[in-house]
Short mmCIF file of C-alpha atoms in Angstrom, two decimals:
data_model
loop_
_atom_site.label_atom_id
_atom_site.label_comp_id
_atom_site.label_asym_id
_atom_site.label_seq_id
_atom_site.Cartn_x
_atom_site.Cartn_y
_atom_site.Cartn_z
CA VAL N 1 -19.40 37.09 -54.66
CA MET N 2 -21.99 38.78 -52.59
CA ASP N 3 -22.65 38.10 -48.95
CA THR N 4 -25.02 35.41 -49.32
CA ALA N 5 -25.43 35.03 -45.47
CA ILE N 6 -27.74 38.26 -45.35
CA ILE N 7 -29.90 37.23 -48.36
CA ALA N 8 -30.31 34.01 -46.93
CA LYS N 9 -31.95 35.13 -43.93
CA ALA N 10 -34.82 36.23 -46.38
CA PRO N 11 -38.05 33.89 -45.82
CA VAL N 12 -38.78 33.17 -49.39
CA ARG N 13 -36.64 31.34 -52.16
CA LEU N 14 -34.77 33.54 -54.53
CA LEU N 15 -33.00 32.98 -57.80
CA VAL N 16 -29.72 34.71 -57.72
CA ALA N 17 -29.10 35.86 -61.12
CA GLY N 18 -25.09 35.93 -61.40
CA MET N 19 -23.06 37.53 -64.05
CA GLY N 20 -22.15 35.80 -66.99
CA ASP N 21 -19.45 36.33 -69.47
CA ALA N 22 -21.93 37.12 -72.39
CA LEU N 23 -23.79 39.82 -70.08
CA SER N 24 -20.42 41.25 -68.45
CA THR N 25 -20.31 44.33 -70.85
CA TRP N 26 -23.26 45.41 -69.46
CA PHE N 27 -23.20 44.78 -65.79
CA GLU N 28 -19.58 45.00 -64.69
CA ALA N 29 -19.64 48.02 -62.80
CA LYS N 30 -21.82 50.45 -64.64
CA ALA N 31 -23.53 50.56 -61.43
CA CYS N 32 -20.82 52.82 -60.28
CA TYR N 33 -22.52 56.12 -59.93
CA ASP N 34 -26.34 56.06 -59.02
CA ALA N 35 -28.39 59.02 -60.39
CA ARG N 36 -28.79 60.24 -56.60
CA ALA N 37 -25.17 60.80 -55.92
CA THR N 38 -23.64 62.09 -59.43
CA SER N 39 -21.95 64.65 -57.02
CA MET N 40 -19.33 61.81 -56.19
CA ALA N 41 -17.93 62.98 -59.63
CA GLY N 42 -15.98 65.33 -57.75
CA GLY N 43 -14.26 67.95 -60.10
CA GLN N 44 -15.25 66.60 -63.26
CA SER N 45 -17.32 68.15 -65.72
CA THR N 46 -21.03 68.41 -65.61
CA VAL N 47 -21.17 66.35 -68.97
CA ALA N 48 -18.92 63.81 -67.23
CA ALA N 49 -21.47 63.69 -64.28
CA LEU N 50 -24.33 63.14 -66.48
CA SER N 51 -22.46 60.55 -68.44
CA LEU N 52 -22.15 58.34 -65.08
CA ALA N 53 -25.68 59.14 -63.93
CA ARG N 54 -26.67 57.70 -67.39
CA LEU N 55 -24.51 54.53 -67.06
CA CYS N 56 -26.43 53.90 -63.48
CA TYR N 57 -29.66 54.19 -65.74
CA ASP N 58 -28.53 51.83 -68.31
CA THR N 59 -27.51 49.36 -65.68
CA LEU N 60 -30.73 49.49 -63.57
CA LEU N 61 -32.40 48.35 -66.87
CA ALA N 62 -30.14 45.94 -67.84
CA GLU N 63 -29.93 44.12 -64.44
CA GLY N 64 -33.97 44.38 -64.29
CA GLU N 65 -33.96 42.51 -67.72
CA LYS N 66 -31.58 39.90 -65.79
CA ALA N 67 -33.85 39.41 -62.94
CA ARG N 68 -36.98 39.11 -65.10
CA PHE N 69 -35.09 36.64 -67.38
CA ALA N 70 -34.29 34.73 -64.47
CA ALA N 71 -37.91 34.76 -63.02
CA GLN N 72 -39.48 33.90 -66.26
CA HIS N 73 -37.52 30.70 -66.72
CA THR N 74 -37.50 29.56 -62.81
CA GLY N 75 -40.95 30.72 -61.96
CA LEU N 76 -39.00 31.97 -58.79
CA PRO N 77 -38.43 35.59 -57.36
CA ALA N 78 -35.03 36.36 -58.71
CA LEU N 79 -32.33 38.86 -57.70
CA ALA N 80 -29.68 40.41 -59.91
CA ASP N 81 -26.70 41.60 -58.79
CA ASP N 82 -23.16 43.50 -60.03
CA ALA N 83 -20.58 45.47 -58.61
CA GLY N 84 -17.43 47.43 -59.71
CA LEU N 85 -14.62 49.66 -58.97
CA CYS N 86 -14.81 53.21 -60.25
CA VAL N 87 -11.56 55.61 -60.04
CA ASP N 88 -12.22 59.50 -60.10
CA ALA N 89 -9.08 60.14 -61.96
CA PHE N 90 -10.22 57.77 -64.96
CA GLY N 91 -13.54 59.25 -65.41
CA GLY N 92 -15.25 56.32 -63.72
CA LEU N 93 -13.47 53.68 -65.23
CA PRO N 94 -12.90 50.90 -65.01
CA GLY N 95 -16.33 50.83 -65.34
CA VAL N 96 -17.80 47.94 -67.39
CA ASP N 97 -14.11 46.48 -68.16
CA THR N 98 -13.29 45.76 -64.34
CA ALA N 99 -13.09 41.93 -64.74
CA TYR N 100 -10.76 42.21 -67.85
CA TYR N 101 -9.21 45.45 -66.96
CA ALA N 102 -5.80 43.87 -67.37
CA THR N 103 -6.42 42.50 -70.85
CA GLN N 104 -6.58 46.00 -72.49
CA PHE N 105 -2.96 46.31 -71.39
CA GLY N 106 -1.59 43.02 -72.78
CA TYR N 107 -2.00 41.01 -69.38
CA GLU N 108 -4.30 38.15 -68.93
CA LYS N 109 -7.39 38.24 -67.22
CA GLY N 110 -6.75 37.73 -63.43
CA ASP N 111 -7.14 39.73 -60.10
CA ASP N 112 -3.35 40.20 -60.00
CA THR N 113 -2.70 41.42 -63.26
CA ASN N 114 -5.99 43.83 -62.93
CA VAL N 115 -4.15 45.12 -59.59
CA ARG N 116 -0.96 45.46 -61.41
CA ALA N 117 -2.50 47.33 -64.66
CA LEU N 118 -4.32 49.69 -62.25
CA LEU N 119 -1.48 50.92 -60.23
CA GLU N 120 0.55 51.12 -63.39
CA GLN N 121 -2.02 53.38 -65.18
CA MET N 122 -2.29 55.24 -61.70
CA GLN N 123 1.60 56.46 -61.65
CA GLY N 124 1.92 60.19 -61.31
CA GLN N 125 -1.89 60.58 -60.32
CA ASP N 126 -2.27 62.44 -57.17
CA ASN N 127 -6.07 61.88 -56.98
CA ARG N 128 -6.51 58.46 -55.81
CA ARG N 129 -10.21 58.50 -54.86
CA ALA N 130 -12.33 55.48 -56.03
CA ALA N 131 -15.63 54.06 -55.06
CA MET N 132 -16.83 50.44 -54.98
CA VAL N 133 -20.34 49.95 -55.92
CA SER N 134 -22.66 47.30 -55.90
CA THR N 135 -26.35 47.37 -57.33
CA LEU N 136 -29.16 44.52 -56.51
CA VAL N 137 -32.40 44.28 -58.27
CA ALA N 138 -35.07 42.02 -57.09
CA VAL N 139 -38.61 41.06 -58.85
CA ARG N 140 -41.25 39.03 -57.59
CA SER N 141 -42.18 37.71 -60.95
CA PRO N 142 -41.29 38.59 -64.83
CA GLN N 143 -44.02 41.16 -64.64
CA ASP N 144 -43.28 42.81 -61.67
CA PRO N 145 -44.15 46.36 -61.84
CA GLU N 146 -42.35 47.49 -58.83
CA PRO N 147 -38.56 45.84 -58.72
CA LEU N 148 -36.76 46.58 -55.77
CA ILE N 149 -33.26 48.32 -56.18
CA ALA N 150 -30.55 48.79 -53.64
CA VAL N 151 -27.19 50.40 -54.01
CA GLY N 152 -24.42 49.63 -51.51
CA ARG N 153 -21.19 52.33 -52.32
CA VAL N 154 -17.84 52.46 -50.26
CA VAL N 155 -15.46 55.26 -51.17
CA GLY N 156 -11.78 54.84 -50.23
CA GLU N 157 -8.68 55.44 -51.87
CA ILE N 158 -6.29 53.52 -54.42
CA THR N 159 -3.00 52.87 -52.67
CA ARG N 160 0.16 52.85 -54.39
CA ALA N 161 0.96 49.19 -53.51
CA PRO N 162 -0.84 46.22 -52.57
CA ARG N 163 -1.65 45.43 -49.02
CA GLY N 164 -2.89 42.49 -47.56
CA SER N 165 -4.00 38.96 -48.50
CA ASN N 166 -7.85 38.46 -47.80
CA GLY N 167 -10.59 39.19 -50.14
CA PHE N 168 -10.02 39.29 -54.20
CA GLY N 169 -10.28 41.62 -57.11
CA PHE N 170 -9.09 45.20 -56.30
CA ASP N 171 -9.31 44.44 -52.72
CA PRO N 172 -5.77 44.75 -51.78
CA VAL N 173 -5.49 48.38 -53.15
CA MET N 174 -8.77 50.02 -52.09
CA PHE N 175 -8.17 51.65 -48.85
CA ILE N 176 -10.85 52.67 -46.64
CA PRO N 177 -10.20 55.63 -44.29
CA GLN N 178 -12.73 54.50 -41.78
CA PHE N 179 -10.86 51.51 -40.87
CA GLY N 180 -7.41 52.78 -41.86
CA GLN N 181 -6.92 49.65 -43.98
CA THR N 182 -7.28 48.12 -47.37
CA PHE N 183 -10.51 45.63 -48.01
CA ALA N 184 -7.79 42.85 -48.00
CA GLU N 185 -6.47 43.83 -44.74
CA LEU N 186 -10.01 43.35 -43.03
CA PRO N 187 -11.01 40.48 -41.15
CA THR N 188 -13.44 38.84 -43.79
CA GLU N 189 -16.58 39.51 -41.36
CA VAL N 190 -15.75 43.27 -40.99
CA LYS N 191 -15.63 43.59 -44.83
CA ASN N 192 -18.59 41.75 -45.27
CA ALA N 193 -20.49 44.06 -43.04
CA HIS N 194 -19.22 47.24 -44.46
CA SER N 195 -18.52 46.28 -48.06
CA HIS N 196 -20.49 47.70 -51.03
CA ARG N 197 -22.13 44.44 -51.22
CA GLY N 198 -22.63 43.84 -47.84
CA ARG N 199 -24.55 47.51 -47.86
CA ALA N 200 -26.24 46.62 -50.81
CA ALA N 201 -27.51 43.25 -49.51
CA GLN N 202 -28.65 44.76 -46.02
CA GLN N 203 -30.40 47.47 -47.99
CA MET N 204 -32.34 44.87 -50.06
CA LEU N 205 -33.21 42.65 -47.19
CA ALA N 206 -34.80 45.59 -45.47
CA LEU N 207 -36.80 46.29 -48.58
CA MET N 208 -38.30 42.98 -48.99
CA ARG N 209 -39.16 42.85 -45.58
CA GLU N 210 -41.02 46.41 -45.83
CA ARG N 211 -42.78 45.45 -49.14
CA TRP N 212 -42.82 41.67 -49.80
CA PHE N 213 -43.10 39.89 -46.44
#
């Protein structure tokens, strides 16, 4: 869930188009590497970095379509959002399978099973670097020729065991060096202000103020 308190400050009505199951294979964490930051691929090959940049390109197209679809069917400006976890050791995955990550290893879908599956798959991995990324696309109308695009990104490390009870998803294993804690250990207001979603929302609000209002 994005930080709606930030977007709510915008002085226009917006339809926020969330992610539905039918769209999840497109939107779930494909935003993990924006084309302006392919360097976060670290020691991966050039081919891998280009593939990750392509994922971002596909995501922006898909989210743009989602926002335009919502605007067309409501007559309102629309904001489409998505976020995901990208693990360096897995070449940027879970990627599109973030929400259903555990199911490919025989577990039921759920936050706890996703965390368990991730830690099991990372056993023996010394490279724990990962990023949480959120992408927002906003349009004023279905025909808007200049959609607004905001990308929020937080880099950290995957812990070797869950820590903390706040948050959701992979928060208990996403360690943020800046705070010396996982997202799940941070107070909610601190996480919201510094999370990938919070950063993307702040960027989007600034863009709206600059170009729309």
